[in-house]
Structure formats: C-alpha cells, structure tokens
Short mmCIF file of C-alpha atoms and ligand atoms in Angstrom, two decimals:
data_model
loop_
_atom_site.label_atom_id
_atom_site.label_comp_id
_atom_site.label_asym_id
_atom_site.label_seq_id
_atom_site.Cartn_x
_atom_site.Cartn_y
_atom_site.Cartn_z
CA UNK A 78 -16.42 17.23 1.45
CA UNK A 79 -13.73 17.94 -0.98
CA UNK A 80 -14.17 16.66 -4.59
CA UNK A 81 -11.60 16.39 -7.41
CA UNK A 82 -12.12 17.13 -11.17
CA UNK A 83 -13.84 13.69 -11.63
CA UNK A 84 -16.06 14.05 -8.55
CA UNK A 85 -14.00 11.72 -6.47
CA UNK A 86 -13.94 12.64 -2.77
CA UNK A 87 -10.78 12.53 -0.58
CA UNK A 88 -11.15 9.62 1.71
CA UNK A 89 -8.04 7.63 2.30
CA UNK A 90 -4.72 8.87 3.19
CA UNK A 91 -1.46 6.85 2.91
CA UNK A 92 1.27 8.28 4.84
CA UNK A 93 4.70 7.03 4.00
CA UNK A 94 6.89 7.31 7.25
CA UNK A 95 10.20 6.45 5.83
CA UNK A 96 11.57 5.58 2.38
CA UNK A 97 14.04 3.05 3.91
CA UNK A 98 13.45 -0.68 3.94
CA UNK A 99 15.26 -3.59 5.32
CA UNK A 100 14.05 -5.74 2.27
CA UNK A 101 14.98 -5.28 -1.56
CA UNK A 102 11.87 -6.93 -3.10
CA UNK A 103 12.37 -7.51 -6.81
CA UNK A 104 9.06 -5.93 -7.97
CA UNK A 105 9.45 -2.79 -5.66
CA UNK A 106 13.06 -1.87 -5.04
CA UNK A 107 15.47 -4.20 -6.59
CA UNK A 108 18.51 -2.00 -6.32
CA UNK A 109 20.67 -1.66 -3.29
CA UNK A 110 20.91 2.11 -3.22
CA UNK A 111 18.44 4.84 -4.12
CA UNK A 112 18.42 8.44 -3.79
CA UNK A 113 17.49 8.39 0.03
CA UNK A 114 15.51 11.33 1.55
CA UNK A 115 17.78 13.28 3.90
CA UNK A 116 16.96 12.81 7.44
CA UNK A 117 16.18 16.37 8.16
CA UNK A 118 13.70 16.52 5.32
CA UNK A 119 11.57 13.56 6.87
CA UNK A 120 8.51 14.93 8.59
CA UNK A 121 8.45 14.63 12.43
CA UNK A 122 5.50 12.73 14.20
CA UNK A 123 4.17 16.26 15.10
CA UNK A 124 4.20 17.48 11.54
CA UNK A 125 2.55 14.35 10.45
CA UNK A 126 -0.23 14.62 12.99
CA UNK A 127 -0.89 18.24 12.23
CA UNK A 128 -1.32 17.37 8.62
CA UNK A 129 -3.53 14.16 9.41
CA UNK A 130 -5.97 16.47 11.31
CA UNK A 131 -6.29 18.79 8.53
CA UNK A 132 -6.88 15.97 6.06
CA UNK A 133 -9.74 14.57 8.39
CA UNK A 134 -11.35 18.01 8.34
CA UNK A 135 -11.29 17.66 4.50
CA UNK A 136 -13.00 14.25 4.45
CA UNK A 137 -10.25 11.84 5.18
CA UNK A 138 -11.67 8.94 7.58
CA UNK A 139 -9.05 6.27 6.83
CA UNK A 140 -5.26 6.35 7.40
CA UNK A 141 -2.63 3.86 6.31
CA UNK A 142 0.98 3.79 7.55
CA UNK A 143 3.28 2.55 5.02
CA UNK A 144 6.69 3.23 3.32
CA UNK A 145 9.32 1.85 2.61
CA UNK A 146 9.20 -0.29 5.65
CA UNK A 147 7.23 1.57 8.36
CA UNK A 148 8.62 -0.37 11.23
CA UNK A 149 12.04 0.69 10.61
CA UNK A 150 10.97 4.33 11.48
CA UNK A 151 11.99 4.41 15.30
CA UNK A 152 9.28 4.70 17.85
CA UNK A 153 6.38 4.48 15.22
CA UNK A 154 4.10 3.64 18.10
CA UNK A 155 4.34 7.19 19.28
CA UNK A 156 2.81 8.29 15.89
CA UNK A 157 0.14 5.66 16.15
CA UNK A 158 -0.81 6.88 19.50
CA UNK A 159 -1.09 10.54 18.15
CA UNK A 160 -3.07 9.62 15.21
CA UNK A 161 -5.48 7.11 16.88
CA UNK A 162 -6.58 9.97 19.12
CA UNK A 163 -7.81 12.01 16.08
CA UNK A 164 -11.51 12.03 16.21
CA UNK A 165 -12.83 11.20 12.70
CA UNK A 166 -10.52 8.60 11.93
CA UNK A 167 -12.54 5.45 11.53
CA UNK A 168 -9.73 3.08 10.33
CA UNK A 169 -6.04 3.32 11.08
CA UNK A 170 -3.86 0.46 9.61
CA UNK A 171 -0.37 -0.22 8.94
CA UNK A 172 1.22 -2.18 5.89
CA UNK A 173 4.33 -3.98 6.77
CA UNK A 174 6.94 -6.52 5.72
CA UNK A 175 6.62 -8.17 9.00
CA UNK A 176 10.43 -8.49 9.80
CA UNK A 177 10.40 -6.32 12.87
CA UNK A 178 6.73 -7.15 13.78
CA UNK A 179 7.36 -9.68 16.61
CA UNK A 180 9.52 -7.17 18.51
CA UNK A 181 7.09 -4.35 17.87
CA UNK A 182 3.41 -5.60 18.05
CA UNK A 183 3.03 -5.15 21.72
CA UNK A 184 3.89 -1.39 21.69
CA UNK A 185 1.79 -0.97 18.35
CA UNK A 186 -1.33 -2.49 19.83
CA UNK A 187 -0.88 -0.63 23.10
CA UNK A 188 -0.69 2.66 21.04
CA UNK A 189 -4.08 1.98 19.50
CA UNK A 190 -3.43 -0.15 16.23
CA UNK A 191 -6.18 -2.38 15.54
CA UNK A 192 -5.38 -4.18 12.17
CA UNK A 193 -2.51 -4.76 10.02
CA UNK A 194 -1.60 -5.92 6.48
CA UNK A 195 1.53 -8.18 6.29
CA UNK A 196 3.24 -8.61 2.73
CA UNK A 197 4.24 -12.41 2.20
CA UNK A 198 4.53 -13.65 -1.43
CA UNK A 199 5.49 -17.21 -0.81
CA UNK A 200 5.71 -19.68 2.12
CA UNK A 201 8.89 -21.34 0.70
CA UNK A 202 11.89 -19.89 2.80
CA UNK A 203 14.26 -20.05 -0.19
CA UNK A 204 12.00 -18.18 -2.62
CA UNK A 205 11.04 -15.73 -0.04
CA UNK A 206 14.73 -14.84 0.32
CA UNK A 207 15.06 -14.63 -3.57
CA UNK A 208 12.16 -12.38 -3.80
CA UNK A 209 12.78 -10.16 -0.86
CA UNK A 210 16.63 -10.32 -1.17
CA UNK A 211 17.27 -9.81 2.65
CA UNK A 212 14.27 -11.33 4.22
CA UNK A 213 13.90 -14.22 6.64
CA UNK A 214 10.43 -15.93 6.19
CA UNK A 215 10.63 -17.40 9.78
CA UNK A 216 10.90 -13.88 11.39
CA UNK A 217 7.98 -12.66 9.43
CA UNK A 218 5.80 -15.74 10.12
CA UNK A 219 6.84 -15.10 13.84
CA UNK A 220 5.54 -11.50 13.55
CA UNK A 221 2.23 -12.44 11.88
CA UNK A 222 1.40 -14.98 14.62
CA UNK A 223 2.55 -12.63 17.23
CA UNK A 224 0.08 -10.03 15.72
CA UNK A 225 -2.66 -12.70 15.72
CA UNK A 226 -2.22 -13.66 19.46
CA UNK A 227 -2.08 -10.08 20.28
CA UNK A 228 -5.52 -9.67 19.11
CA UNK A 229 -4.86 -7.43 15.98
CA UNK A 230 -7.93 -8.18 13.65
CA UNK A 231 -8.58 -8.47 10.65
CA UNK A 232 -4.87 -9.43 9.53
CA UNK A 233 -4.65 -9.34 5.73
CA UNK A 234 -1.67 -10.84 3.87
CA UNK A 235 -0.58 -9.09 0.71
CA UNK A 236 1.09 -11.08 -2.06
CA UNK A 237 2.19 -9.61 -5.42
CA UNK A 238 1.90 -12.43 -7.90
CA UNK A 239 4.67 -12.36 -10.72
CA UNK A 240 4.51 -14.96 -13.60
CA UNK A 241 7.37 -17.51 -13.20
CA UNK A 242 8.18 -16.39 -9.81
CA UNK A 243 5.39 -17.22 -7.42
CA UNK A 244 2.30 -17.93 -9.39
CA UNK A 245 2.40 -21.43 -8.22
CA UNK A 246 2.29 -20.31 -4.71
CA UNK A 247 -1.35 -18.97 -5.01
CA UNK A 248 -3.16 -22.04 -3.63
CA UNK A 249 -0.53 -22.58 -0.74
CA UNK A 250 -1.21 -19.11 0.38
CA UNK A 251 -5.00 -19.47 0.12
CA UNK A 252 -4.84 -22.70 2.26
CA UNK A 253 -2.45 -21.12 4.82
CA UNK A 254 -4.66 -18.12 5.28
CA UNK A 255 -7.86 -20.06 5.56
CA UNK A 256 -6.35 -22.49 8.16
CA UNK A 257 -4.91 -19.56 10.26
CA UNK A 258 -7.75 -17.03 9.94
CA UNK A 259 -5.99 -14.57 7.90
CA UNK A 260 -7.53 -12.70 4.81
CA UNK A 261 -5.56 -13.14 1.54
CA UNK A 262 -5.10 -10.23 -0.91
CA UNK A 263 -3.47 -11.06 -4.14
CA UNK A 264 -2.06 -8.03 -6.08
CA UNK A 265 -1.51 -7.89 -9.80
CA UNK A 266 2.09 -7.01 -10.42
CA UNK A 267 2.31 -3.36 -11.47
CA UNK A 268 4.89 -1.16 -13.10
CA UNK A 269 5.45 0.97 -10.02
CA UNK A 270 8.59 3.35 -9.84
CA UNK A 271 11.30 3.09 -12.44
CA UNK A 272 13.43 0.11 -11.54
CA UNK A 273 11.34 -3.21 -11.47
CA UNK A 274 11.61 -3.96 -15.19
CA UNK A 275 7.68 -4.80 -15.42
CA UNK A 276 6.58 -6.41 -18.43
CA UNK A 277 2.98 -7.38 -19.30
CA UNK A 278 4.33 -11.12 -19.80
CA UNK A 279 5.23 -11.00 -15.89
CA UNK A 280 1.59 -10.06 -15.03
CA UNK A 281 -0.83 -12.80 -13.66
CA UNK A 282 -4.32 -11.22 -14.15
CA UNK A 283 -6.97 -11.29 -11.50
CA UNK A 284 -9.10 -13.45 -13.89
CA UNK A 285 -6.21 -16.13 -13.92
CA UNK A 286 -5.78 -15.87 -10.06
CA UNK A 287 -9.46 -16.42 -9.67
CA UNK A 288 -9.60 -19.30 -11.94
CA UNK A 289 -6.72 -21.08 -10.16
CA UNK A 290 -8.30 -20.36 -6.58
CA UNK A 291 -11.98 -21.46 -7.82
CA UNK A 292 -10.68 -24.74 -9.21
CA UNK A 293 -10.06 -25.80 -5.59
CA UNK A 294 -12.51 -23.73 -3.44
CA UNK A 295 -15.94 -22.41 -4.31
CA UNK A 296 -16.13 -18.72 -4.14
CA UNK A 297 -18.78 -16.04 -4.10
CA UNK A 298 -18.24 -12.36 -5.25
CA UNK A 299 -18.81 -9.83 -2.36
CA UNK A 300 -17.54 -6.73 -4.21
CA UNK A 301 -15.43 -3.74 -3.07
CA UNK A 302 -15.64 -2.48 0.50
CA UNK A 303 -17.57 0.83 0.31
CA UNK A 304 -17.67 0.51 -3.39
CA UNK A 305 -14.14 2.19 -3.71
CA UNK A 306 -11.65 -0.26 -2.24
CA UNK A 307 -8.83 -1.43 -4.58
CA UNK A 308 -9.67 -4.89 -3.66
CA UNK A 309 -12.64 -7.05 -5.09
CA UNK A 310 -13.45 -9.53 -2.32
CA UNK A 311 -14.77 -13.03 -2.57
CA UNK A 312 -15.96 -15.13 0.32
CA UNK A 313 -15.47 -19.02 0.36
CA UNK A 314 -18.78 -20.64 0.21
CA UNK A 315 -17.99 -23.04 2.81
CA UNK A 316 -17.70 -19.85 5.31
CA UNK A 317 -14.04 -20.26 5.76
CA UNK A 318 -13.10 -16.66 5.35
CA UNK A 319 -12.36 -14.41 2.25
CA UNK A 320 -9.96 -13.62 -0.37
CA UNK A 321 -9.31 -10.38 -2.28
CA UNK A 322 -7.73 -9.46 -5.43
CA UNK A 323 -6.34 -6.04 -6.32
CA UNK A 324 -6.46 -5.82 -10.26
CA UNK A 325 -4.98 -2.39 -10.81
CA UNK A 326 -3.81 -3.47 -14.35
CA UNK A 327 -6.46 -5.50 -15.78
CA UNK A 328 -9.50 -3.87 -13.96
CA UNK A 329 -8.49 -0.36 -12.99
CA UNK A 330 -10.57 1.35 -10.29
CA UNK A 331 -9.39 4.85 -10.99
CA UNK A 332 -13.03 6.13 -11.35
CA UNK A 333 -13.61 5.54 -7.72
CA UNK A 334 -10.01 6.42 -6.32
CA UNK A 335 -10.18 8.50 -3.18
CA UNK A 336 -6.68 7.98 -2.16
CA UNK A 337 -4.00 10.72 -1.21
CA UNK A 338 -0.46 10.01 -0.51
CA UNK A 339 1.89 11.92 1.84
CA UNK A 340 5.44 11.02 1.30
CA UNK A 341 7.93 10.80 4.10
CA UNK A 342 9.40 14.31 3.06
CA UNK A 343 5.97 16.07 3.05
CA UNK A 344 4.76 15.93 -0.57
CA UNK A 345 1.08 15.46 -1.25
CA UNK A 346 0.92 12.90 -4.01
CA UNK A 347 -2.58 12.33 -5.91
CA UNK A 348 -1.67 9.00 -7.70
CA UNK A 349 0.52 5.88 -7.18
CA UNK A 350 1.90 6.66 -10.59
CA UNK A 351 2.51 10.50 -10.19
CA UNK A 352 5.79 12.05 -11.39
CA UNK A 353 5.58 14.94 -9.02
CA UNK A 354 4.30 15.69 -5.60
CA UNK A 355 3.09 19.11 -4.06
CA UNK A 356 5.28 20.16 -1.25
CA UNK A 357 3.49 20.48 1.90
CA UNK A 358 6.75 20.50 4.10
CA UNK A 359 8.05 23.78 2.82
CA UNK A 360 4.57 25.18 3.57
CA UNK A 361 4.42 23.47 7.08
CA UNK A 362 7.99 24.79 8.06
CA UNK A 363 7.21 28.29 7.25
CA UNK A 364 4.88 28.28 10.25
CA UNK A 365 1.41 28.88 8.44
CA UNK A 366 -1.97 29.04 9.77
CA UNK A 367 -4.02 25.80 9.53
CA UNK A 368 -6.29 27.58 7.08
CA UNK A 369 -3.41 28.20 4.52
CA UNK A 370 -2.38 24.43 4.50
CA UNK A 371 -6.06 23.62 4.39
CA UNK A 372 -6.36 25.71 1.16
CA UNK A 373 -3.22 24.26 -0.31
CA UNK A 374 -4.46 20.79 0.01
CA UNK A 375 -7.84 21.55 -1.12
CA UNK A 376 -6.50 23.44 -4.12
CA UNK A 377 -4.46 20.50 -5.20
CA UNK A 378 -7.28 18.04 -4.79
CA UNK A 379 -9.79 20.12 -6.70
CA UNK A 380 -7.52 20.07 -9.78
CA UNK A 381 -6.87 16.27 -9.52
CA UNK A 382 -7.20 14.51 -12.86
CA UNK A 383 -5.26 11.15 -12.25
CA UNK A 384 -6.43 8.08 -13.90
CA UNK A 385 -3.20 6.44 -14.82
CA UNK A 386 -4.42 2.87 -14.56
CA UNK A 387 -7.36 3.51 -16.75
CA UNK A 388 -5.03 5.11 -19.30
CA UNK A 389 -2.44 2.17 -19.13
CA UNK A 390 -5.08 -0.25 -19.92
CA UNK A 391 -6.37 1.68 -22.87
CA UNK A 392 -2.51 1.78 -24.18
CA UNK A 393 -2.05 -1.93 -23.42
CA UNK A 394 -5.13 -2.72 -25.33
CA UNK A 395 -3.98 -0.78 -28.37
CA UNK A 396 -0.30 -2.23 -27.88
CA UNK A 397 1.16 1.30 -27.31
CA UNK A 398 2.22 1.01 -23.74
CA UNK A 399 5.78 1.54 -22.52
CA UNK A 400 6.27 1.82 -18.80
CA UNK A 401 9.17 3.86 -19.26
CA UNK A 402 7.41 6.76 -21.06
CA UNK A 403 6.72 8.23 -17.66
CA UNK A 404 9.33 8.95 -14.78
CA UNK A 405 7.38 8.28 -11.75
CA UNK A 406 8.12 8.67 -7.95
CA UNK A 407 9.51 5.46 -6.56
CA UNK A 408 6.84 3.44 -4.47
CA UNK A 409 9.22 3.42 -1.52
CA UNK A 410 8.99 7.20 -1.75
CA UNK A 411 5.35 7.70 -2.05
CA UNK A 412 4.12 4.80 -0.07
CA UNK A 413 2.49 1.63 -1.41
N1 SAM B 174 7.12 -2.35 3.24
C1 SAM B 174 5.93 -2.62 3.49
C2 SAM B 174 5.34 -3.94 2.92
O1 SAM B 174 6.11 -4.55 2.00
O2 SAM B 174 4.15 -4.39 3.03
C3 SAM B 174 4.92 -1.44 3.12
C4 SAM B 174 5.35 -0.74 1.82
S1 SAM B 174 5.06 -1.67 0.40
C5 SAM B 174 5.65 -0.54 -1.03
C6 SAM B 174 3.28 -1.81 0.18
C7 SAM B 174 2.68 -2.76 -0.72
O3 SAM B 174 3.05 -2.46 -2.08
C8 SAM B 174 3.17 -4.26 -0.43
O4 SAM B 174 2.13 -5.05 -0.13
C9 SAM B 174 3.97 -4.63 -1.70
O5 SAM B 174 3.77 -5.98 -1.84
C10 SAM B 174 3.24 -3.82 -2.66
N2 SAM B 174 4.08 -3.66 -3.91
C11 SAM B 174 5.38 -3.21 -4.07
N3 SAM B 174 5.72 -3.20 -5.33
C12 SAM B 174 4.81 -3.62 -6.03
C13 SAM B 174 4.35 -3.87 -7.51
N4 SAM B 174 5.45 -3.69 -8.32
N5 SAM B 174 3.13 -4.30 -7.82
C14 SAM B 174 2.35 -4.41 -6.94
N6 SAM B 174 2.39 -4.27 -5.62
C15 SAM B 174 3.46 -3.95 -5.16
FE1 SF4 B 175 10.53 -2.98 1.07
FE2 SF4 B 175 7.79 -3.37 1.10
FE3 SF4 B 175 9.27 -2.46 -1.03
FE4 SF4 B 175 9.46 -4.99 -0.28
S1 SF4 B 175 7.54 -3.98 -0.98
S2 SF4 B 175 11.01 -3.57 -0.96
S3 SF4 B 175 9.33 -4.69 1.72
S4 SF4 B 175 8.94 -1.41 0.71
FE1 SF4 B 176 -5.79 5.96 -8.01
FE2 SF4 B 176 -3.80 6.69 -9.70
FE3 SF4 B 176 -4.13 4.05 -8.85
FE4 SF4 B 176 -5.94 5.30 -10.58
S1 SF4 B 176 -3.74 4.72 -11.02
S2 SF4 B 176 -6.53 3.90 -8.83
S3 SF4 B 176 -5.89 7.35 -9.70
S4 SF4 B 176 -3.75 5.74 -7.61
#
C-alpha cells in the first residue's frame, strides 16, 4: 500500500477522458472557449488502461470516469470494457451530464458498467437551460430513466446548489429521487477552476441544505462510505432511500482524501485544486518499463501534502480567503 505525506493511501482514481463538453454550466465552465487539449495529446484507451493497471497495483480499487463530459469521447464503451476486466477494481463508475446517455446506455451496460452518477441541478426545463446554457432537461431525463430500466444501480443524481439559482429546488429534487429510486447527492458550490466567479455568498452550506430537507423528511445520519467518501449520507427514516451531501467548503474531508486524478492528457494530479500536474504521458510515450511508471507515481504520491479545502476553511474563518490567489487547473481538464 502506498501512503502520502499525511498517511493517506491511494484508493480512488478519477480519470478525465476528455476536456470537451456539450454543456457550459455556469459553475463549471461558463465560457464558450477554453484552451482545449490538442487531440494528439489525449491518452488513448490503451494508454489509460496500462496506467489504470499500475494504479491498481499501487492500491487503487475504485475508478470513476469523468471529464469534461465523458460521453462525448467516442466509443467510451471500449474503455469501459478494458477497465472492467482489470482484476482488483471493485467499483467502476461514470459521472455524466446525461445528454447522450439514452443513446449510449445499452453499450455502456454491455461493456460492464454497473452504476452511474448523473448531474441534474433542477427539474425546471427553463432553469436547467439557464444553468447548463446548452442542456435539454427532457433529453437528460430520458437518459436517466433509460439507465434505470437497463438496470444500472445505484443511480445517483448530483446537484450543485448555488444561492439564488437553485436553492429553491432542493425539496423537488429530493421528492423526485425518492419517488423514482434514485439517490440524491447535493454538492456545495466550490471555487473550482478560475472562471466561475465563486463567492462565499453563493454557497449554500451542508447545514442549510440539511435543515431544508429535514423540515420535510425525517433523516438519520449514516456517515461516509468507507469512512473516506466525499459525501456524508443520511437515510430517510421511512425507509424510502437516502440522500448525501458533499460539503467540501464547510466540512472539508482532506484528512481522509485518497483520490488521485488523471487528466485527459495524462497528467497525474493529486488535488482538485492543484495548480500543476505530473506528466505521466511524456513518460508513457517514451516507452518505459512498467517499473519506471510505477516508481514515478509512487514518488509523486509519497510527497503529496494537499489539503486545499482545509486551508480554505481556515482562511474563510479568518476572512482572508481570495479564490483568485491560486491559479488552478480547470475542472474540465482534471476531472470532477
Ligand atoms: N460532465 C459530467 C457531469 O457534469 O456530471 C462530469 C464532469 S463534472 C466536472 C463532475 C461533477 O462536478 C458534476 O457533478 C458537477 O456538477 C460538479 N461540479 C462542477 N463544477 C462544480 C463546482 N463549481 N462546485 C461543485 N461541484 C461542481
Ligand atoms: Fe460540462 Fe459537467 Fe462541467 Fe457541466 S459540470 S460544464 S456538464 S463538465
Ligand atoms: Fe482531496 Fe484536495 Fe479535495 Fe482536500 S481539497 S479533499 S486534498 S481533492
């Protein structure tokens, strides 16, 4: 097992398969154009699979495919088939905006995908369009229910809550998920990347989200899955499912963070708020032996000291926090 400088093991690998996206969510990539990764720099499925096998040898047992929007990467099911045959991966998951899900779900399931997270911030079609700028809620819901009828389970719905935008949608989303057997995950709005104009006034805290839900439904805290998951989970006491809240801003979980990220162009990134990545692609394309890649990853992880969210909370509490002080890698590049 591989440990970092704060005794955190490497367990969870988030792989961004593309930095492109068919949406322009206001909290993630509000601009039309970014500095896109050149096509020839994008890792091939074979390169990703080779790296994934090495990460598994180092302790990773969970892989999430993300982006950008992973379903805009052509033939993604071929990668899923390769990854799902790696021994040692206990959990392979995909996070998607759902726009292309209805067309893709059959191929994804056949390739071995078992579960999925779909991002839906509101059930109002007009507001959905305002938040995503390019999204069609009907199409996303079609994908969500196609995934359900094709037997993907559990299906989690992710919603980023932003004050004045969709904080009045919390209960609708909870009711919708309870009625249809989905798990709701509310995510505190974070200052990811450099373009989303985050301010603490736009944040709706876990405490507030919880108060709004508990005013309607009785909840019992279950805790974090495996003690290290980003989400704190609660079950409805009437037995009708559960809801989770990811409180990166108000209750940071850096002390248990076991997540590594691989960007679409093969950089190893050790924190969602990192400014730099470590170039695995350059190494990989120099035709190294597996041992050399293994040593490179281990060397990076052993030195890891990231605890950005914990530092942000300390700075917020002393009113000295300015998100612009650090130039971060965009979330679409490093994978949410
Ligand atoms: N495109 C896919 C999607 O939207 O599900 C996968 C990539 S997206 C970057 C992964 C997750 O990050 C989504 O659930 C999204 O809502 C979340 N996210 C993006 N920007 C965020 C922000 N500023 N604060 C909190 N979560 C954010
Ligand atoms: Fe695209 Fe997902 Fe970011 Fe929205 S959250 S812009 S769907 S990558
Ligand atoms: Fe992990 Fe960085 Fe998030 Fe802390 S801020 S939980 S170290 S990804």
